[in-house]
Amino acid sequence: MGQWPSEINKFLGDSKKVICIKDIASFNNLTVNDITSADIVLVNFTVLSNQKYFERLARLTGINGRSLPSGGGKAGDGQFNAVYESCVSKLAGRVQQLKEDASSVYNDIENEARFHLEAEQNAEAGVRLDGKKAVYKNVSEEQAKVQDDDVASTSTPASSSKKKTKSGTAKVVGKDLDPWDLSSSHVKRDVGKMRCPPLEMFHWNRLVVDEFHYMVEKMNRQ
């Protein structure tokens, strides 16, 4: 984040409301109201390149977060770009739903996540539908073990830590099931209290990227 907070304070004093998002932990405490009421929002690049940020964006929009490349991909990564564009394209609809009926959003997110999990379990079990005829492939012991691990993870208590699958992608459990507090009564009544909303939800008057060439070089090294 560098010198930006001190520079803003130096030239503008306290005339502007400034929010600093240094990391995911600080982002977790921010609400929609916090961001919409700010004049300037400073975001560390590490937040926008964090795997958890994109997994949450995918879950919120009903996209399978496990389709994201591990580590968030890198510049020019076709798979990452395709998944991210799908998330952004579906986000507008989710925002509209939040405005019209916030009470229904979390249940829809859970249903969509359950659909993705069932589809993955069928794929791992080697089940393929060919027209009206079901064709079953041979399932190796290793594939069966992966499926058993996935099924077991769905019953993991919310307080437990993340469970790693064979592919290395983390299952969503605990607080990451609802980092936005969408299932809470206060957010259902007032969507402005939704926590850590993805920054793609908002319209920005101006975007400034400091030292952009350094970020491109970092992404290319990943």
mmCIF file with all atom_site columns, C-alpha atoms in Angstrom, residues 57 60-63 84-100 105 198-203:
data_model
loop_
_atom_site.group_PDB
_atom_site.id
_atom_site.type_symbol
_atom_site.label_atom_id
_atom_site.label_alt_id
_atom_site.label_comp_id
_atom_site.label_asym_id
_atom_site.label_entity_id
_atom_site.label_seq_id
_atom_site.pdbx_PDB_ins_code
_atom_site.Cartn_x
_atom_site.Cartn_y
_atom_site.Cartn_z
_atom_site.occupancy
_atom_site.B_iso_or_equiv
_atom_site.pdbx_formal_charge
_atom_site.auth_seq_id
_atom_site.auth_comp_id
_atom_site.auth_asym_id
_atom_site.auth_atom_id
_atom_site.pdbx_PDB_model_num
ATOM 1  C CA . LEU A 1 57  ? -16.509 -14.331 -5.570  1.00 0.00 ? 57  LEU A CA 1
ATOM 2  C CA . LEU A 1 60  ? -21.339 -15.735 -4.210  1.00 0.00 ? 60  LEU A CA 1
ATOM 3  C CA . THR A 1 61  ? -22.182 -15.786 -7.914  1.00 0.00 ? 61  THR A CA 1
ATOM 4  C CA . GLY A 1 62  ? -23.019 -19.487 -8.074  1.00 0.00 ? 62  GLY A CA 1
ATOM 5  C CA . ILE A 1 63  ? -19.893 -20.512 -9.975  1.00 0.00 ? 63  ILE A CA 1
ATOM 6  C CA . TYR A 1 84  ? -13.497 -14.929 -13.581 1.00 0.00 ? 84  TYR A CA 1
ATOM 7  C CA . GLU A 1 85  ? -15.484 -13.527 -16.507 1.00 0.00 ? 85  GLU A CA 1
ATOM 8  C CA . SER A 1 86  ? -18.317 -15.929 -15.679 1.00 0.00 ? 86  SER A CA 1
ATOM 9  C CA . CYS A 1 87  ? -18.288 -14.706 -12.076 1.00 0.00 ? 87  CYS A CA 1
ATOM 10 C CA . VAL A 1 88  ? -18.407 -11.052 -13.098 1.00 0.00 ? 88  VAL A CA 1
ATOM 11 C CA . SER A 1 89  ? -21.153 -11.634 -15.652 1.00 0.00 ? 89  SER A CA 1
ATOM 12 C CA . LYS A 1 90  ? -23.355 -13.337 -13.014 1.00 0.00 ? 90  LYS A CA 1
ATOM 13 C CA . LEU A 1 91  ? -22.578 -10.840 -10.277 1.00 0.00 ? 91  LEU A CA 1
ATOM 14 C CA . ALA A 1 92  ? -24.993 -8.212  -11.597 1.00 0.00 ? 92  ALA A CA 1
ATOM 15 C CA . GLY A 1 93  ? -27.883 -10.637 -11.217 1.00 0.00 ? 93  GLY A CA 1
ATOM 16 C CA . ARG A 1 94  ? -26.837 -11.508 -7.674  1.00 0.00 ? 94  ARG A CA 1
ATOM 17 C CA . VAL A 1 95  ? -26.603 -7.818  -6.754  1.00 0.00 ? 95  VAL A CA 1
ATOM 18 C CA . GLN A 1 96  ? -30.105 -7.276  -8.093  1.00 0.00 ? 96  GLN A CA 1
ATOM 19 C CA . GLN A 1 97  ? -31.327 -10.216 -6.019  1.00 0.00 ? 97  GLN A CA 1
ATOM 20 C CA . LEU A 1 98  ? -29.659 -8.732  -2.934  1.00 0.00 ? 98  LEU A CA 1
ATOM 21 C CA . LYS A 1 99  ? -31.515 -5.474  -3.507  1.00 0.00 ? 99  LYS A CA 1
ATOM 22 C CA . GLU A 1 100 ? -34.891 -7.116  -4.080  1.00 0.00 ? 100 GLU A CA 1
ATOM 23 C CA . VAL A 1 105 ? -29.661 -15.225 -1.422  1.00 0.00 ? 105 VAL A CA 1
ATOM 24 C CA . PRO A 1 198 ? -16.486 -8.203  -3.702  1.00 0.00 ? 198 PRO A CA 1
ATOM 25 C CA . LEU A 1 199 ? -15.201 -4.927  -5.104  1.00 0.00 ? 199 LEU A CA 1
ATOM 26 C CA . GLU A 1 200 ? -16.646 -5.834  -8.501  1.00 0.00 ? 200 GLU A CA 1
ATOM 27 C CA . MET A 1 201 ? -20.074 -5.114  -6.988  1.00 0.00 ? 201 MET A CA 1
ATOM 28 C CA . PHE A 1 202 ? -19.514 -1.373  -7.088  1.00 0.00 ? 202 PHE A CA 1
ATOM 29 C CA . HIS A 1 203 ? -19.306 1.357   -9.708  1.00 0.00 ? 203 HIS A CA 1
#
